[in-house]
PDB file of C-alpha atoms in Angstrom:
ATOM      1  CA  MET B1450      13.766 -13.075   4.532  1.00  0.00           C
ATOM      2  CA  ASP B1451      10.673 -10.929   3.929  1.00  0.00           C
ATOM      3  CA  MET B1452       8.383 -13.679   5.171  1.00  0.00           C
ATOM      4  CA  LEU B1453      10.559 -14.259   8.225  1.00  0.00           C
ATOM      5  CA  GLU B1454      10.634 -10.542   8.972  1.00  0.00           C
ATOM      6  CA  TYR B1455       6.846 -10.451   8.700  1.00  0.00           C
ATOM      7  CA  GLU B1456       6.319 -13.298  11.151  1.00  0.00           C
ATOM      8  CA  VAL B1457       8.982 -12.455  13.717  1.00  0.00           C
ATOM      9  CA  ASN B1458       7.817 -10.660  16.840  1.00  0.00           C
ATOM     10  CA  HIS B1459      10.390  -8.102  17.996  1.00  0.00           C
ATOM     11  CA  LEU B1460      10.581  -7.491  21.739  1.00  0.00           C
ATOM     12  CA  ARG B1461      12.380  -5.028  23.973  1.00  0.00           C
ATOM     13  CA  ILE B1462      13.025  -6.614  27.352  1.00  0.00           C
ATOM     14  CA  LYS B1463      14.481  -5.089  30.520  1.00  0.00           C
ATOM     15  CA  THR B1464      16.952  -7.548  32.013  1.00  0.00           C
ATOM     16  CA  ASN B1465      19.894  -7.198  34.351  1.00  0.00           C
ATOM     17  CA  GLY B1466      19.708  -3.407  34.255  1.00  0.00           C
ATOM     18  CA  ILE B1467      19.744  -2.979  30.453  1.00  0.00           C
ATOM     19  CA  TRP B1468      17.320  -3.263  27.546  1.00  0.00           C
ATOM     20  CA  ILE B1469      17.759  -6.280  25.299  1.00  0.00           C
ATOM     21  CA  HIS B1470      16.176  -6.604  21.867  1.00  0.00           C
ATOM     22  CA  ALA B1471      14.988 -10.111  21.037  1.00  0.00           C
ATOM     23  CA  ALA B1472      13.336 -11.721  18.039  1.00  0.00           C
ATOM     24  CA  GLU B1473      10.645 -14.281  18.803  1.00  0.00           C
ATOM     25  CA  LEU B1474       8.818 -17.013  16.909  1.00  0.00           C
ATOM     26  CA  GLY B1475       6.412 -19.621  18.216  1.00  0.00           C
ATOM     27  CA  VAL B1476       3.792 -19.709  20.953  1.00  0.00           C
ATOM     28  CA  GLN B1477       4.578 -18.530  24.466  1.00  0.00           C
ATOM     29  CA  GLY B1478       4.071 -21.360  26.930  1.00  0.00           C
ATOM     30  CA  SER B1479       5.667 -23.885  24.553  1.00  0.00           C
ATOM     31  CA  PRO B1480       9.143 -25.189  25.483  1.00  0.00           C
ATOM     32  CA  LEU B1481      11.466 -22.175  25.514  1.00  0.00           C
ATOM     33  CA  VAL B1482      14.561 -22.240  23.291  1.00  0.00           C
ATOM     34  CA  ILE B1483      17.035 -19.352  23.543  1.00  0.00           C
ATOM     35  CA  LEU B1484      19.516 -18.851  20.696  1.00  0.00           C
ATOM     36  CA  LEU B1485      22.709 -16.916  21.488  1.00  0.00           C
ATOM     37  CA  HIS B1486      24.782 -15.516  18.615  1.00  0.00           C
ATOM     38  CA  GLY B1487      28.502 -14.797  18.442  1.00  0.00           C
ATOM     39  CA  PHE B1488      30.883 -12.238  16.947  1.00  0.00           C
ATOM     40  CA  PRO B1489      30.157 -10.294  14.771  1.00  0.00           C
ATOM     41  CA  GLU B1490      26.495 -11.153  14.463  1.00  0.00           C
ATOM     42  CA  MET B1491      22.946 -10.509  15.709  1.00  0.00           C
ATOM     43  CA  TRP B1492      19.690 -12.396  16.150  1.00  0.00           C
ATOM     44  CA  PHE B1493      19.425 -12.698  12.347  1.00  0.00           C
ATOM     45  CA  SER B1494      22.142 -15.366  12.361  1.00  0.00           C
ATOM     46  CA  TRP B1495      19.559 -17.820  13.718  1.00  0.00           C
ATOM     47  CA  ARG B1496      16.918 -17.116  11.030  1.00  0.00           C
ATOM     48  CA  TYR B1497      16.955 -20.723   9.766  1.00  0.00           C
ATOM     49  CA  GLN B1498      16.824 -22.385  13.177  1.00  0.00           C
ATOM     50  CA  MET B1499      14.104 -20.005  14.396  1.00  0.00           C
ATOM     51  CA  ARG B1500      11.662 -21.026  11.681  1.00  0.00           C
ATOM     52  CA  PHE B1501      12.638 -24.700  11.887  1.00  0.00           C
ATOM     53  CA  LEU B1502      12.125 -24.974  15.645  1.00  0.00           C
ATOM     54  CA  ALA B1503       9.030 -22.773  15.838  1.00  0.00           C
ATOM     55  CA  ASP B1504       7.380 -24.948  13.175  1.00  0.00           C
ATOM     56  CA  ARG B1505       7.994 -27.925  15.465  1.00  0.00           C
ATOM     57  CA  GLY B1506       6.305 -26.502  18.512  1.00  0.00           C
ATOM     58  CA  TYR B1507       9.029 -24.555  20.306  1.00  0.00           C
ATOM     59  CA  HIS B1508       8.912 -21.011  21.583  1.00  0.00           C
ATOM     60  CA  VAL B1509      12.105 -19.586  20.079  1.00  0.00           C
ATOM     61  CA  VAL B1510      13.809 -16.404  21.285  1.00  0.00           C
ATOM     62  CA  ALA B1511      16.989 -14.994  19.728  1.00  0.00           C
ATOM     63  CA  PRO B1512      18.324 -11.869  21.448  1.00  0.00           C
ATOM     64  CA  ASP B1513      20.768  -9.337  20.178  1.00  0.00           C
ATOM     65  CA  MET B1514      23.420  -9.896  22.819  1.00  0.00           C
ATOM     66  CA  ARG B1515      24.545  -7.014  25.042  1.00  0.00           C
ATOM     67  CA  GLY B1516      26.448  -4.521  22.870  1.00  0.00           C
ATOM     68  CA  TYR B1517      24.922  -5.725  19.603  1.00  0.00           C
ATOM     69  CA  GLY B1518      22.179  -4.600  17.268  1.00  0.00           C
ATOM     70  CA  ASP B1519      19.194  -2.989  18.966  1.00  0.00           C
ATOM     71  CA  SER B1520      20.231  -4.007  22.489  1.00  0.00           C
ATOM     72  CA  ASP B1521      21.892  -1.586  24.889  1.00  0.00           C
ATOM     73  CA  SER B1522      25.643  -1.173  24.508  1.00  0.00           C
ATOM     74  CA  PRO B1523      27.329   0.019  27.715  1.00  0.00           C
ATOM     75  CA  PRO B1524      30.561   1.875  26.869  1.00  0.00           C
ATOM     76  CA  SER B1525      32.906   0.265  29.392  1.00  0.00           C
ATOM     77  CA  ALA B1526      34.514  -3.130  28.781  1.00  0.00           C
ATOM     78  CA  GLU B1527      33.991  -3.832  32.490  1.00  0.00           C
ATOM     79  CA  SER B1528      30.259  -4.106  31.727  1.00  0.00           C
ATOM     80  CA  TYR B1529      30.877  -7.156  29.504  1.00  0.00           C
ATOM     81  CA  THR B1530      32.110  -9.729  32.006  1.00  0.00           C
ATOM     82  CA  ILE B1531      30.756 -13.237  31.827  1.00  0.00           C
ATOM     83  CA  PHE B1532      28.629 -12.423  34.875  1.00  0.00           C
ATOM     84  CA  HIS B1533      26.935  -9.548  33.040  1.00  0.00           C
ATOM     85  CA  LEU B1534      26.349 -11.710  29.959  1.00  0.00           C
ATOM     86  CA  VAL B1535      24.994 -14.686  31.893  1.00  0.00           C
ATOM     87  CA  GLY B1536      22.848 -12.359  34.011  1.00  0.00           C
ATOM     88  CA  ASP B1537      21.246 -10.980  30.860  1.00  0.00           C
ATOM     89  CA  ILE B1538      20.127 -14.462  29.824  1.00  0.00           C
ATOM     90  CA  VAL B1539      18.887 -15.437  33.295  1.00  0.00           C
ATOM     91  CA  GLY B1540      16.714 -12.318  33.190  1.00  0.00           C
ATOM     92  CA  LEU B1541      15.485 -13.286  29.730  1.00  0.00           C
ATOM     93  CA  ILE B1542      14.395 -16.734  30.951  1.00  0.00           C
ATOM     94  CA  ASP B1543      12.653 -15.142  33.943  1.00  0.00           C
ATOM     95  CA  HIS B1544      10.905 -12.625  31.680  1.00  0.00           C
ATOM     96  CA  PHE B1545       9.063 -15.443  29.930  1.00  0.00           C
ATOM     97  CA  GLY B1546       8.009 -16.995  33.240  1.00  0.00           C
ATOM     98  CA  GLN B1547       9.957 -20.193  32.685  1.00  0.00           C
ATOM     99  CA  GLN B1548      12.018 -22.113  35.217  1.00  0.00           C
ATOM    100  CA  GLN B1549      14.296 -23.510  32.520  1.00  0.00           C
ATOM    101  CA  ALA B1550      15.170 -23.068  28.864  1.00  0.00           C
ATOM    102  CA  LEU B1551      16.908 -25.027  26.164  1.00  0.00           C
ATOM    103  CA  ILE B1552      20.028 -23.027  25.348  1.00  0.00           C
ATOM    104  CA  ILE B1553      21.740 -22.913  21.948  1.00  0.00           C
ATOM    105  CA  GLY B1554      24.909 -20.840  21.526  1.00  0.00           C
ATOM    106  CA  GLN B1555      27.532 -20.290  18.836  1.00  0.00           C
ATOM    107  CA  ASP B1556      30.989 -18.669  19.189  1.00  0.00           C
ATOM    108  CA  TRP B1557      30.693 -16.063  22.008  1.00  0.00           C
ATOM    109  CA  GLY B1558      27.090 -17.174  22.403  1.00  0.00           C
ATOM    110  CA  ALA B1559      28.445 -20.640  23.180  1.00  0.00           C
ATOM    111  CA  VAL B1560      30.818 -19.164  25.779  1.00  0.00           C
ATOM    112  CA  VAL B1561      27.872 -17.478  27.495  1.00  0.00           C
ATOM    113  CA  ALA B1562      25.842 -20.681  27.263  1.00  0.00           C
ATOM    114  CA  TRP B1563      28.660 -22.747  28.803  1.00  0.00           C
ATOM    115  CA  PHE B1564      28.971 -20.389  31.758  1.00  0.00           C
ATOM    116  CA  LEU B1565      25.200 -20.114  32.177  1.00  0.00           C
ATOM    117  CA  SER B1566      25.229 -23.910  32.467  1.00  0.00           C
ATOM    118  CA  LEU B1567      28.089 -23.720  34.972  1.00  0.00           C
ATOM    119  CA  PHE B1568      26.699 -20.900  37.143  1.00  0.00           C
ATOM    120  CA  ARG B1569      22.959 -21.660  36.912  1.00  0.00           C
ATOM    121  CA  PRO B1570      22.378 -25.269  35.840  1.00  0.00           C
ATOM    122  CA  ASP B1571      18.893 -24.980  37.343  1.00  0.00           C
ATOM    123  CA  LYS B1572      18.018 -22.668  34.450  1.00  0.00           C
ATOM    124  CA  VAL B1573      19.306 -24.956  31.666  1.00  0.00           C
ATOM    125  CA  LYS B1574      17.328 -27.977  30.494  1.00  0.00           C
ATOM    126  CA  GLY B1575      20.022 -28.753  27.927  1.00  0.00           C
ATOM    127  CA  LEU B1576      22.748 -27.033  25.937  1.00  0.00           C
ATOM    128  CA  VAL B1577      23.776 -27.165  22.289  1.00  0.00           C
ATOM    129  CA  ALA B1578      27.107 -25.371  21.866  1.00  0.00           C
ATOM    130  CA  LEU B1579      28.457 -24.637  18.402  1.00  0.00           C
ATOM    131  CA  SER B1580      32.024 -23.885  17.313  1.00  0.00           C
ATOM    132  CA  THR B1581      33.499 -23.022  20.729  1.00  0.00           C
ATOM    133  CA  PRO B1582      34.165 -25.788  23.267  1.00  0.00           C
ATOM    134  CA  TYR B1583      34.334 -25.262  27.018  1.00  0.00           C
ATOM    135  CA  LEU B1584      37.951 -25.001  28.157  1.00  0.00           C
ATOM    136  CA  PRO B1585      39.462 -25.445  31.615  1.00  0.00           C
ATOM    137  CA  ARG B1586      40.650 -22.215  33.241  1.00  0.00           C
ATOM    138  CA  SER B1587      44.226 -21.415  32.268  1.00  0.00           C
ATOM    139  CA  PRO B1588      46.823 -21.095  35.053  1.00  0.00           C
ATOM    140  CA  ILE B1589      47.697 -17.631  33.710  1.00  0.00           C
ATOM    141  CA  LYS B1590      45.624 -14.719  32.416  1.00  0.00           C
ATOM    142  CA  THR B1591      43.947 -15.232  29.079  1.00  0.00           C
ATOM    143  CA  THR B1592      45.896 -12.636  27.118  1.00  0.00           C
ATOM    144  CA  GLU B1593      49.151 -13.923  28.600  1.00  0.00           C
ATOM    145  CA  THR B1594      48.471 -17.292  26.976  1.00  0.00           C
ATOM    146  CA  PHE B1595      48.166 -15.550  23.601  1.00  0.00           C
ATOM    147  CA  LYS B1596      51.491 -13.721  23.738  1.00  0.00           C
ATOM    148  CA  GLN B1597      53.287 -16.685  22.198  1.00  0.00           C
ATOM    149  CA  LEU B1598      51.132 -16.174  19.086  1.00  0.00           C
ATOM    150  CA  GLY B1599      52.519 -12.682  18.550  1.00  0.00           C
ATOM    151  CA  GLU B1600      50.996  -9.231  18.195  1.00  0.00           C
ATOM    152  CA  GLY B1601      49.202 -10.242  14.989  1.00  0.00           C
ATOM    153  CA  PHE B1602      46.793 -12.617  16.765  1.00  0.00           C
ATOM    154  CA  TYR B1603      43.333 -11.144  16.365  1.00  0.00           C
ATOM    155  CA  ILE B1604      42.348 -11.335  20.055  1.00  0.00           C
ATOM    156  CA  SER B1605      45.554  -9.527  21.011  1.00  0.00           C
ATOM    157  CA  GLN B1606      44.797  -6.809  18.448  1.00  0.00           C
ATOM    158  CA  PHE B1607      41.271  -6.428  19.835  1.00  0.00           C
ATOM    159  CA  GLN B1608      42.494  -5.629  23.376  1.00  0.00           C
ATOM    160  CA  ARG B1609      43.361  -1.944  23.062  1.00  0.00           C
ATOM    161  CA  ALA B1610      40.312   0.323  23.009  1.00  0.00           C
ATOM    162  CA  GLY B1611      39.816   1.959  19.619  1.00  0.00           C
ATOM    163  CA  ARG B1612      42.474   0.051  17.694  1.00  0.00           C
ATOM    164  CA  ALA B1613      40.236  -2.416  15.860  1.00  0.00           C
ATOM    165  CA  GLU B1614      37.502   0.191  15.456  1.00  0.00           C
ATOM    166  CA  ARG B1615      39.916   2.495  13.610  1.00  0.00           C
ATOM    167  CA  ALA B1616      41.154  -0.354  11.413  1.00  0.00           C
ATOM    168  CA  PHE B1617      37.604  -1.456  10.569  1.00  0.00           C
ATOM    169  CA  ALA B1618      36.665   2.146   9.716  1.00  0.00           C
ATOM    170  CA  ARG B1619      38.967   2.089   6.695  1.00  0.00           C
ATOM    171  CA  TYR B1620      36.370  -0.099   4.959  1.00  0.00           C
ATOM    172  CA  ASP B1621      32.660   0.211   4.358  1.00  0.00           C
ATOM    173  CA  TYR B1622      30.506  -1.891   6.669  1.00  0.00           C
ATOM    174  CA  LEU B1623      29.496  -4.407   3.997  1.00  0.00           C
ATOM    175  CA  THR B1624      33.153  -5.140   3.234  1.00  0.00           C
ATOM    176  CA  VAL B1625      33.945  -5.584   6.936  1.00  0.00           C
ATOM    177  CA  MET B1626      31.102  -8.084   7.283  1.00  0.00           C
ATOM    178  CA  LYS B1627      32.308 -10.016   4.236  1.00  0.00           C
ATOM    179  CA  LYS B1628      35.816 -10.167   5.671  1.00  0.00           C
ATOM    180  CA  LEU B1629      34.635 -11.348   9.095  1.00  0.00           C
ATOM    181  CA  LEU B1630      31.700 -13.636   8.251  1.00  0.00           C
ATOM    182  CA  LEU B1631      33.148 -15.345   5.175  1.00  0.00           C
ATOM    183  CA  ILE B1632      36.478 -16.437   6.653  1.00  0.00           C
ATOM    184  CA  ASN B1633      37.574 -19.723   5.147  1.00  0.00           C
ATOM    185  CA  LYS B1634      40.983 -19.886   6.813  1.00  0.00           C
ATOM    186  CA  THR B1635      41.498 -22.972   8.942  1.00  0.00           C
ATOM    187  CA  ASP B1636      44.623 -21.755  10.745  1.00  0.00           C
ATOM    188  CA  LEU B1637      44.498 -19.377  13.690  1.00  0.00           C
ATOM    189  CA  LEU B1638      43.847 -15.777  12.655  1.00  0.00           C
ATOM    190  CA  ILE B1639      47.286 -14.200  12.939  1.00  0.00           C
ATOM    191  CA  ALA B1640      48.207 -11.221  10.778  1.00  0.00           C
ATOM    192  CA  PRO B1641      51.820 -10.610   9.703  1.00  0.00           C
ATOM    193  CA  GLU B1642      53.844  -8.211  11.835  1.00  0.00           C
ATOM    194  CA  GLY B1643      52.612  -4.634  11.499  1.00  0.00           C
ATOM    195  CA  VAL B1644      49.382  -5.627   9.719  1.00  0.00           C
ATOM    196  CA  GLU B1645      45.880  -5.226  11.161  1.00  0.00           C
ATOM    197  CA  ILE B1646      43.766  -8.371  11.117  1.00  0.00           C
ATOM    198  CA  VAL B1647      40.987  -6.722   9.068  1.00  0.00           C
ATOM    199  CA  ASP B1648      43.577  -5.792   6.421  1.00  0.00           C
ATOM    200  CA  TYR B1649      44.934  -9.350   6.445  1.00  0.00           C
ATOM    201  CA  LEU B1650      41.527 -10.950   5.912  1.00  0.00           C
ATOM    202  CA  GLU B1651      40.466 -11.319   2.309  1.00  0.00           C
ATOM    203  CA  THR B1652      37.327  -9.891   0.744  1.00  0.00           C
ATOM    204  CA  PRO B1653      35.816 -12.824  -1.181  1.00  0.00           C
ATOM    205  CA  SER B1654      35.231 -12.222  -4.867  1.00  0.00           C
ATOM    206  CA  PHE B1655      32.064 -14.323  -4.764  1.00  0.00           C
ATOM    207  CA  LEU B1656      29.657 -15.398  -2.037  1.00  0.00           C
ATOM    208  CA  PRO B1657      29.166 -18.945  -0.789  1.00  0.00           C
ATOM    209  CA  PRO B1658      25.688 -20.399  -1.379  1.00  0.00           C
ATOM    210  CA  TRP B1659      24.651 -20.155   2.279  1.00  0.00           C
ATOM    211  CA  ILE B1660      24.496 -16.358   2.440  1.00  0.00           C
ATOM    212  CA  SER B1661      23.331 -13.626   0.056  1.00  0.00           C
ATOM    213  CA  GLU B1662      24.357 -10.036  -0.537  1.00  0.00           C
ATOM    214  CA  GLU B1663      21.028  -9.022   0.996  1.00  0.00           C
ATOM    215  CA  ASP B1664      21.741 -11.061   4.136  1.00  0.00           C
ATOM    216  CA  LEU B1665      25.155  -9.444   4.499  1.00  0.00           C
ATOM    217  CA  GLN B1666      23.586  -6.023   4.054  1.00  0.00           C
ATOM    218  CA  VAL B1667      21.296  -6.726   7.025  1.00  0.00           C
ATOM    219  CA  TYR B1668      24.400  -7.129   9.194  1.00  0.00           C
ATOM    220  CA  ALA B1669      26.169  -4.152   7.629  1.00  0.00           C
ATOM    221  CA  ASP B1670      23.215  -1.818   8.180  1.00  0.00           C
ATOM    222  CA  LYS B1671      22.857  -2.826  11.811  1.00  0.00           C
ATOM    223  CA  PHE B1672      26.569  -2.511  12.616  1.00  0.00           C
ATOM    224  CA  GLN B1673      26.592   0.884  10.946  1.00  0.00           C
ATOM    225  CA  GLU B1674      23.978   1.912  13.534  1.00  0.00           C
ATOM    226  CA  SER B1675      25.465   0.202  16.604  1.00  0.00           C
ATOM    227  CA  GLY B1676      29.207   0.112  15.897  1.00  0.00           C
ATOM    228  CA  PHE B1677      31.796  -2.467  16.908  1.00  0.00           C
ATOM    229  CA  THR B1678      32.867  -1.285  20.363  1.00  0.00           C
ATOM    230  CA  GLY B1679      30.257  -3.323  22.254  1.00  0.00           C
ATOM    231  CA  PRO B1680      31.164  -6.573  20.481  1.00  0.00           C
ATOM    232  CA  LEU B1681      34.903  -5.900  20.889  1.00  0.00           C
ATOM    233  CA  ASN B1682      34.405  -5.289  24.611  1.00  0.00           C
ATOM    234  CA  TYR B1683      33.738  -9.023  25.013  1.00  0.00           C
ATOM    235  CA  TYR B1684      37.393  -9.588  24.135  1.00  0.00           C
ATOM    236  CA  ARG B1685      38.550  -6.682  26.287  1.00  0.00           C
ATOM    237  CA  ALA B1686      36.897  -8.240  29.350  1.00  0.00           C
ATOM    238  CA  MET B1687      38.647 -11.610  28.920  1.00  0.00           C
ATOM    239  CA  ASP B1688      41.342 -10.994  31.531  1.00  0.00           C
ATOM    240  CA  LEU B1689      38.771  -9.683  33.992  1.00  0.00           C
ATOM    241  CA  ASN B1690      36.729 -12.826  33.374  1.00  0.00           C
ATOM    242  CA  TRP B1691      39.796 -14.920  34.150  1.00  0.00           C
ATOM    243  CA  GLU B1692      40.087 -13.205  37.531  1.00  0.00           C
ATOM    244  CA  LEU B1693      36.393 -13.515  38.346  1.00  0.00           C
ATOM    245  CA  VAL B1694      35.849 -17.190  37.537  1.00  0.00           C
ATOM    246  CA  GLY B1695      38.587 -18.445  39.874  1.00  0.00           C
ATOM    247  CA  PRO B1696      36.042 -19.913  42.332  1.00  0.00           C
ATOM    248  CA  TRP B1697      34.838 -22.297  39.600  1.00  0.00           C
ATOM    249  CA  GLN B1698      38.323 -23.684  38.936  1.00  0.00           C
ATOM    250  CA  GLY B1699      37.892 -27.384  38.159  1.00  0.00           C
ATOM    251  CA  ALA B1700      34.077 -27.286  38.314  1.00  0.00           C
ATOM    252  CA  LYS B1701      32.144 -29.506  35.913  1.00  0.00           C
ATOM    253  CA  ILE B1702      29.269 -28.671  33.591  1.00  0.00           C
ATOM    254  CA  LEU B1703      26.644 -31.258  34.439  1.00  0.00           C
ATOM    255  CA  VAL B1704      23.735 -30.361  32.151  1.00  0.00           C
ATOM    256  CA  PRO B1705      23.198 -32.481  29.011  1.00  0.00           C
ATOM    257  CA  VAL B1706      25.307 -31.073  26.143  1.00  0.00           C
ATOM    258  CA  LYS B1707      25.653 -31.565  22.411  1.00  0.00           C
ATOM    259  CA  PHE B1708      28.708 -29.874  20.914  1.00  0.00           C
ATOM    260  CA  ILE B1709      28.706 -29.200  17.148  1.00  0.00           C
ATOM    261  CA  VAL B1710      31.720 -27.973  15.198  1.00  0.00           C
ATOM    262  CA  GLY B1711      32.838 -27.739  11.591  1.00  0.00           C
ATOM    263  CA  ASP B1712      35.931 -29.677  10.554  1.00  0.00           C
ATOM    264  CA  LYS B1713      37.221 -26.565   8.774  1.00  0.00           C
ATOM    265  CA  ASP B1714      36.672 -24.213  11.697  1.00  0.00           C
ATOM    266  CA  ILE B1715      39.471 -21.828  12.609  1.00  0.00           C
ATOM    267  CA  GLY B1716      42.205 -23.751  14.384  1.00  0.00           C
ATOM    268  CA  PHE B1717      40.284 -27.043  14.368  1.00  0.00           C
ATOM    269  CA  ASP B1718      43.432 -28.980  13.516  1.00  0.00           C
ATOM    270  CA  THR B1719      46.267 -26.484  13.954  1.00  0.00           C
ATOM    271  CA  ALA B1720      45.164 -25.350  17.449  1.00  0.00           C
ATOM    272  CA  GLY B1721      44.329 -28.844  18.658  1.00  0.00           C
ATOM    273  CA  THR B1722      40.530 -28.504  18.792  1.00  0.00           C
ATOM    274  CA  ARG B1723      39.979 -31.866  17.105  1.00  0.00           C
ATOM    275  CA  ASP B1724      42.094 -33.732  19.634  1.00  0.00           C
ATOM    276  CA  TYR B1725      40.641 -31.816  22.583  1.00  0.00           C
ATOM    277  CA  ILE B1726      36.956 -32.422  21.797  1.00  0.00           C
ATOM    278  CA  HIS B1727      37.574 -36.137  21.321  1.00  0.00           C
ATOM    279  CA  GLY B1728      39.860 -36.403  24.346  1.00  0.00           C
ATOM    280  CA  ASP B1729      39.451 -37.246  28.012  1.00  0.00           C
ATOM    281  CA  ILE B1730      39.792 -33.729  29.460  1.00  0.00           C
ATOM    282  CA  PHE B1731      36.744 -32.321  27.651  1.00  0.00           C
ATOM    283  CA  ARG B1732      34.580 -35.273  28.651  1.00  0.00           C
ATOM    284  CA  SER B1733      35.826 -35.166  32.230  1.00  0.00           C
ATOM    285  CA  ILE B1734      34.593 -31.587  32.722  1.00  0.00           C
ATOM    286  CA  VAL B1735      31.469 -32.049  30.542  1.00  0.00           C
ATOM    287  CA  PRO B1736      30.473 -35.636  31.396  1.00  0.00           C
ATOM    288  CA  ASP B1737      27.020 -35.672  29.717  1.00  0.00           C
ATOM    289  CA  LEU B1738      28.401 -34.866  26.267  1.00  0.00           C
ATOM    290  CA  GLN B1739      27.753 -35.672  22.613  1.00  0.00           C
ATOM    291  CA  VAL B1740      30.201 -34.416  19.976  1.00  0.00           C
ATOM    292  CA  VAL B1741      29.184 -33.886  16.341  1.00  0.00           C
ATOM    293  CA  VAL B1742      31.704 -32.855  13.665  1.00  0.00           C
ATOM    294  CA  LEU B1743      30.214 -31.556  10.419  1.00  0.00           C
ATOM    295  CA  ASP B1744      31.770 -30.645   7.087  1.00  0.00           C
ATOM    296  CA  GLY B1745      31.937 -26.880   7.442  1.00  0.00           C
ATOM    297  CA  HIS B1746      33.553 -23.711   8.744  1.00  0.00           C
ATOM    298  CA  HIS B1747      33.017 -21.431  11.741  1.00  0.00           C
ATOM    299  CA  PHE B1748      29.509 -20.060  11.135  1.00  0.00           C
ATOM    300  CA  ILE B1749      28.183 -23.578  10.888  1.00  0.00           C
ATOM    301  CA  ASN B1750      24.585 -22.764  11.892  1.00  0.00           C
ATOM    302  CA  GLN B1751      24.255 -20.702   8.710  1.00  0.00           C
ATOM    303  CA  GLU B1752      26.543 -22.650   6.375  1.00  0.00           C
ATOM    304  CA  LYS B1753      24.972 -26.010   7.263  1.00  0.00           C
ATOM    305  CA  ALA B1754      21.624 -24.697   8.434  1.00  0.00           C
ATOM    306  CA  GLU B1755      19.562 -27.818   7.743  1.00  0.00           C
ATOM    307  CA  GLU B1756      22.047 -30.254   9.279  1.00  0.00           C
ATOM    308  CA  VAL B1757      22.526 -28.120  12.363  1.00  0.00           C
ATOM    309  CA  SER B1758      18.777 -27.639  12.760  1.00  0.00           C
ATOM    310  CA  HIS B1759      18.190 -31.396  12.683  1.00  0.00           C
ATOM    311  CA  GLU B1760      21.052 -31.983  15.144  1.00  0.00           C
ATOM    312  CA  ILE B1761      19.475 -29.477  17.521  1.00  0.00           C
ATOM    313  CA  LEU B1762      16.023 -31.003  17.118  1.00  0.00           C
ATOM    314  CA  SER B1763      17.215 -34.556  17.762  1.00  0.00           C
ATOM    315  CA  PHE B1764      18.901 -33.387  20.964  1.00  0.00           C
ATOM    316  CA  LEU B1765      15.833 -31.480  22.153  1.00  0.00           C
ATOM    317  CA  GLN B1766      13.550 -34.404  21.417  1.00  0.00           C
ATOM    318  CA  LYS B1767      15.731 -36.751  23.493  1.00  0.00           C
ATOM    319  CA  LEU B1768      15.504 -34.325  26.414  1.00  0.00           C
ATOM    320  CA  SER B1769      11.707 -34.154  26.101  1.00  0.00           C
ATOM    321  CA  PRO B1770      10.565 -37.359  24.375  1.00  0.00           C
ATOM    322  CA  ASP B1771       6.920 -36.502  24.938  1.00  0.00           C
TER     323      ASP B1771
END
């Protein structure tokens, strides 16, 4: 980590009306790769892929997404629609003077990457999405679809402003990060009735080999500075997103895509992800698609860093064989 910290160039970029912090490795003018993290993370989640890709001639940029880390965090959930999030990344691409970028996204970063590819395919040379597949628009509002899962479903608990923040505040930040980043449950995250999801999640007694106490402390220190409201606002804007993306009902994502997921990801079997990603519907709306299933959990880019890095590289090299 010390060596990576020494080499990384930290930038503060004005885009879409806010300031975004981004970490950068590689030479400007080389093919631009933008790495988009998910919840509850920051640019640091891509530390392995940044070094790997920069060493192979790519200009790699990993922002702290809106609301995270050292980027601006508007207070209102209405400032976290998919249009705001995609606009941030369009501005980032423009900042570096590039017409297109190779986009890599995981979890919420994958959601943003999918919609960037839908709204502005001219900006996307290719997409690698991790953990979160693109889903057709539901006929009813997003949170309405979750009601059948009960009040304990984590996304439902995240909806009310302040609720999750108060629950998280009962623990120190390092414990919260351990609970959230080291989830090894494969079922959907649903707490028993009357129990907050952060209380339901276990604090592991030992760490897996892919992350250290020092790595977790990096996250804890940054969230102690920036808080959780910005990240939780992504969930609180989900119904507004549903309303706004109506014009793209049935639209296809036509850029080249590789989708990577762990076979022990949350809900991979119990929520039907396995069947969906291998089925006809997914391929019909993402026709230029490769699917890769790895042995791993949700934060697959860290847990299986080398495998994921090579999967990304092979995809990028096929897009630009020269």
